Structures are given as C-alpha cells and as structure tokens.
Tab-separated table of C-alpha atoms in Angstrom:
chain	number	residue	atom	x	y	z
A	1	MET	CA	-254.051	66.860	45.177
A	2	PRO	CA	-251.034	65.841	47.178
A	3	PRO	CA	-248.306	68.671	47.795
A	4	ASP	CA	-245.237	68.720	45.695
A	5	ILE	CA	-242.093	67.124	47.557
A	6	GLU	CA	-239.004	69.035	47.210
A	7	GLN	CA	-235.481	67.668	47.273
A	8	PHE	CA	-233.577	68.481	50.415
A	9	HIS	CA	-229.857	68.087	50.717
A	10	HIS	CA	-228.532	69.768	53.805
A	11	PRO	CA	-229.017	67.381	56.834
A	12	ARG	CA	-229.707	69.891	59.602
A	13	SER	CA	-232.189	72.188	57.743
A	14	ALA	CA	-233.994	69.496	55.774
A	15	ARG	CA	-235.337	67.274	58.626
A	16	THR	CA	-238.047	69.694	59.644
A	17	PRO	CA	-239.262	70.618	56.131
A	18	ALA	CA	-239.052	66.751	55.157
A	19	ARG	CA	-241.618	66.176	58.191
A	20	GLU	CA	-243.940	69.042	56.994
A	21	ALA	CA	-243.873	67.774	53.303
A	22	LEU	CA	-244.516	64.177	54.669
A	23	LEU	CA	-247.732	65.211	56.472
A	24	ALA	CA	-248.869	68.190	54.277
A	25	GLY	CA	-252.504	68.132	52.769
A	26	LEU	CA	-253.471	65.106	55.094
A	27	THR	CA	-257.203	64.880	56.062
A	28	GLY	CA	-259.490	62.800	57.951
A	29	ALA	CA	-258.330	59.726	60.064
A	30	VAL	CA	-254.627	58.984	59.894
A	31	VAL	CA	-252.697	55.998	61.184
A	32	GLU	CA	-249.049	56.624	62.216
A	33	ILE	CA	-246.816	53.399	62.360
A	34	GLY	CA	-243.984	53.963	64.655
A	35	ALA	CA	-244.281	57.441	65.898
A	36	GLY	CA	-240.816	57.235	67.871
A	37	ASP	CA	-240.614	60.295	69.959
A	38	GLY	CA	-243.706	61.866	68.688
A	39	GLY	CA	-241.933	64.971	67.105
A	40	LYS	CA	-244.144	64.824	64.144
A	41	PHE	CA	-247.517	65.518	65.814
A	42	ARG	CA	-247.024	69.109	65.910
A	43	HIS	CA	-246.737	69.289	62.079
A	44	TYR	CA	-250.059	67.549	61.351
A	45	PRO	CA	-252.489	69.923	59.620
A	46	ALA	CA	-255.638	70.895	61.175
A	47	THR	CA	-257.648	69.068	58.505
A	48	VAL	CA	-256.660	65.699	60.256
A	49	THR	CA	-259.523	64.789	62.512
A	50	GLU	CA	-257.878	61.738	64.431
A	51	ILE	CA	-254.356	60.169	64.689
A	52	THR	CA	-254.165	56.497	65.642
A	53	VAL	CA	-250.560	55.523	66.474
A	54	VAL	CA	-249.347	51.958	66.366
A	55	GLU	CA	-246.153	51.778	68.031
A	56	PRO	CA	-244.389	48.300	67.950
A	57	ASP	CA	-241.963	49.374	70.749
A	58	ALA	CA	-243.624	49.491	74.176
A	59	LEU	CA	-240.994	51.883	75.578
A	60	LEU	CA	-241.468	54.274	72.865
A	61	CYS	CA	-245.262	54.369	73.413
A	62	GLN	CA	-244.509	56.313	76.608
A	63	THR	CA	-242.396	58.662	74.648
A	64	ALA	CA	-245.074	59.120	71.843
A	65	ARG	CA	-247.522	60.008	74.549
A	66	GLU	CA	-245.423	62.711	75.991
A	67	GLY	CA	-244.775	63.898	72.299
A	68	CYS	CA	-248.424	64.135	71.549
A	69	ALA	CA	-249.451	66.142	74.751
A	70	GLY	CA	-249.679	69.529	72.857
A	71	SER	CA	-251.222	67.977	69.743
A	72	ALA	CA	-254.357	69.879	68.520
A	73	VAL	CA	-255.417	66.749	66.713
A	74	PRO	CA	-256.684	63.934	69.132
A	75	VAL	CA	-254.244	61.159	69.315
A	76	ARG	CA	-254.758	57.565	70.304
A	77	ILE	CA	-251.543	55.479	70.952
A	78	GLN	CA	-251.618	51.459	70.850
A	79	THR	CA	-248.982	48.951	71.142
A	80	GLY	CA	-249.188	46.762	68.044
A	81	GLY	CA	-246.855	44.691	65.856
A	82	LEU	CA	-246.172	45.431	62.237
A	83	ASP	CA	-247.511	41.976	61.105
A	84	ARG	CA	-250.988	42.724	62.204
A	85	LEU	CA	-252.147	46.254	62.774
A	86	PRO	CA	-254.776	46.419	65.484
A	87	LEU	CA	-257.281	48.388	63.262
A	88	PRO	CA	-260.375	47.471	61.253
A	89	GLY	CA	-260.060	47.384	57.384
A	90	GLY	CA	-260.627	50.479	55.321
A	91	SER	CA	-260.614	52.750	58.650
A	92	ALA	CA	-258.003	55.068	57.542
A	93	ASP	CA	-257.765	57.924	55.062
A	94	ALA	CA	-253.992	57.757	55.158
A	95	VAL	CA	-251.075	55.817	56.747
A	96	VAL	CA	-247.766	57.454	57.697
A	97	CYS	CA	-244.568	55.570	58.140
A	98	SER	CA	-241.399	57.320	59.038
A	99	LEU	CA	-238.315	55.425	59.473
A	100	VAL	CA	-240.162	52.136	60.405
A	101	LEU	CA	-240.460	50.135	57.170
A	102	CYS	CA	-236.793	49.350	57.355
A	103	CYS	CA	-237.246	47.498	60.682
A	104	ALA	CA	-240.270	45.330	59.551
A	105	PRO	CA	-239.434	41.759	59.968
A	106	ARG	CA	-241.595	41.018	56.817
A	107	LEU	CA	-241.998	44.158	54.886
A	108	SER	CA	-244.492	42.546	52.318
A	109	VAL	CA	-246.903	41.530	55.184
A	110	THR	CA	-246.351	45.018	56.833
A	111	LEU	CA	-247.386	46.501	53.428
A	112	GLY	CA	-250.359	44.311	53.061
A	113	GLU	CA	-251.425	45.449	56.605
A	114	VAL	CA	-251.098	49.061	55.420
A	115	MET	CA	-253.227	48.245	52.297
A	116	ARG	CA	-255.900	46.378	54.389
A	117	VAL	CA	-256.493	49.607	56.926
A	118	LEU	CA	-256.530	52.123	54.071
A	119	ARG	CA	-259.756	52.976	52.531
A	120	PRO	CA	-259.731	52.819	48.506
A	121	GLY	CA	-257.870	55.941	47.408
A	122	GLY	CA	-256.202	56.134	50.692
A	123	GLU	CA	-252.429	57.493	50.758
A	124	LEU	CA	-249.566	55.897	52.359
A	125	ARG	CA	-247.067	58.654	53.193
A	126	PHE	CA	-243.567	57.383	53.808
A	127	TYR	CA	-240.099	58.786	54.744
A	128	GLU	CA	-237.505	55.905	54.923
A	129	HIS	CA	-234.021	55.369	54.590
A	130	VAL	CA	-233.173	53.139	51.682
A	131	ARG	CA	-230.348	51.349	49.703
A	132	SER	CA	-227.866	53.976	48.469
A	133	ALA	CA	-227.723	54.641	44.734
A	134	ASN	CA	-223.926	54.749	45.010
A	135	PRO	CA	-222.837	51.037	44.082
A	136	PHE	CA	-219.943	51.076	46.615
A	137	VAL	CA	-222.035	52.325	49.342
A	138	ALA	CA	-224.954	49.983	48.563
A	139	PHE	CA	-222.438	46.994	48.576
A	140	THR	CA	-221.135	48.203	51.947
A	141	GLU	CA	-224.831	48.321	53.226
A	142	ARG	CA	-225.488	44.772	51.896
A	143	ILE	CA	-222.345	43.463	53.665
A	144	ILE	CA	-223.026	45.194	57.127
A	145	GLY	CA	-226.806	44.524	56.929
A	146	PRO	CA	-226.801	41.558	59.237
A	147	ILE	CA	-224.681	43.120	62.110
A	148	TRP	CA	-226.300	46.514	61.545
A	149	ALA	CA	-229.684	44.920	62.051
A	150	GLN	CA	-228.816	43.385	65.342
A	151	ALA	CA	-227.393	46.420	66.712
A	152	ALA	CA	-230.054	49.042	65.214
A	153	GLY	CA	-233.536	47.438	66.335
A	154	GLY	CA	-233.899	45.305	63.117
A	155	CYS	CA	-232.943	48.030	60.719
A	156	HIS	CA	-232.179	46.711	57.204
A	157	PRO	CA	-230.084	49.599	55.478
A	158	ALA	CA	-230.030	47.888	51.922
A	159	ARG	CA	-233.851	47.562	51.477
A	160	ASP	CA	-235.293	48.888	48.104
A	161	THR	CA	-238.710	50.089	49.957
A	162	VAL	CA	-239.784	51.880	46.983
A	163	ARG	CA	-239.843	48.699	44.969
A	164	ALA	CA	-241.597	46.842	47.706
A	165	ILE	CA	-244.397	49.343	48.090
A	166	ARG	CA	-245.021	49.108	44.274
A	167	GLU	CA	-245.002	45.217	44.541
A	168	ALA	CA	-247.560	45.579	47.397
A	169	GLY	CA	-250.004	46.942	44.813
A	170	PHE	CA	-249.687	50.766	45.624
A	171	VAL	CA	-249.551	53.381	42.941
A	172	ILE	CA	-246.562	55.815	43.701
A	173	ASP	CA	-247.647	59.356	43.066
A	174	GLN	CA	-244.330	61.056	44.180
A	175	VAL	CA	-241.055	60.064	45.342
A	176	LYS	CA	-237.843	61.967	45.908
A	177	ARG	CA	-234.532	60.843	47.082
A	178	LEU	CA	-232.965	62.709	50.020
A	179	ASP	CA	-229.352	62.570	51.418
A	180	PHE	CA	-228.584	63.046	55.064
A	181	ASP	CA	-225.269	62.345	56.461
A	182	ARG	CA	-224.342	60.312	53.454
A	183	ILE	CA	-227.452	58.092	54.199
A	184	SER	CA	-230.114	57.806	51.422
A	185	HIS	CA	-233.643	58.586	52.182
A	186	VAL	CA	-236.798	58.594	50.110
A	187	LEU	CA	-239.874	60.802	50.898
A	188	GLY	CA	-243.007	59.834	49.013
A	189	ILE	CA	-246.662	59.350	48.629
A	190	ALA	CA	-248.460	56.328	47.349
A	191	ARG	CA	-252.110	55.435	46.967
A	192	ARG	CA	-254.338	52.400	47.310
A	193	LEU	CA	-256.546	51.924	44.307
C-alpha cells in the first residue's frame, strides 16, 4: 500500500519531506527520469534493489553521478531522451519523475514510454509543477509559457500534468497539490493496470 502523501505549504521546510514522500515505500527496480543534481538518491528506501537513471541532459549526467556516490542502492546512469527510454518493456517496478514532465517536448509520448517500461501494477511517482489553480496566475502562465520554455530548458508552466497522466491510461491513487514560492506543484502516485 502506498504511503499517504501529506500537504506541505512552507517552501523551505517542505522540499525534503516532499522528496521523502515521493520515494517512501518503493521496492524493487526503479527508473528515475531526470535525476538532476542527484539529491534524491539518499532518500531511496533500502527496499529498492537498483536505480536506473535516464537523464536527458548530458551535462547533468555527471552531476547525477557525483550525487549518487554515497548511495546505498546501486545506481546506473544513462543519457537518454524522453521520447524513447533506453530500457526494455516491463523492466521497472516504479518510475520516478521529478520536475521533468514539464519539459517533455511530447508529454503523451513520454508517458507512453513510462507505461511501456513499467511492469503491470507498477507505479509512477511524480512531483511536478503544474498550472496554478488561481485563474489569474494560470492565465499569466499561459501567456508567458513560450518565453518561459525558451529560457527554462523547455519547461511548460501551464501544463495539466495530472490530466495527461490519466489520459495516458494510468490510475491515479494519490495526488496532492503543494505550493512553493507561489508556484503550484503536485505530488502523486499513479499505477499501471
């Protein structure tokens, strides 16, 4: 049974508990897409047997390698695109996406790839920033979206990622909205049937 995800509001104190909630209860073979600085590696539970990182940014691969140096779980890092994960189908018990789905050039294709590499019953754990629930802020996000995407590595601030996950065929077991520095995020668990 997946852990309960609590609602966090304070930007400085919530980031580590959010990471811990994202990874709590994971077991077996995990694929992490877009590890960034590798800051999550120390939060993986001992029940995870291996972590395969698919990092789209070749420069961040080195940063992730440095970040996983002290990990108790074996970590393998690969450069790979979000449109074609370099992994066999049904090879993962869980896929972790943290602040990467907003940058997927074709989100539905990326989610299809996540579905492909997950075994039946496998989990998608996600922590993503999403369109604001505030109509004025959401409007602003849509207006600045094209400029923001060019300046922020392809990030699309007005995406409805939760809806896209549902439309890709996942069953969402848990999802909570979090607010950090006036930017809306979601933390959730979805499952492949």
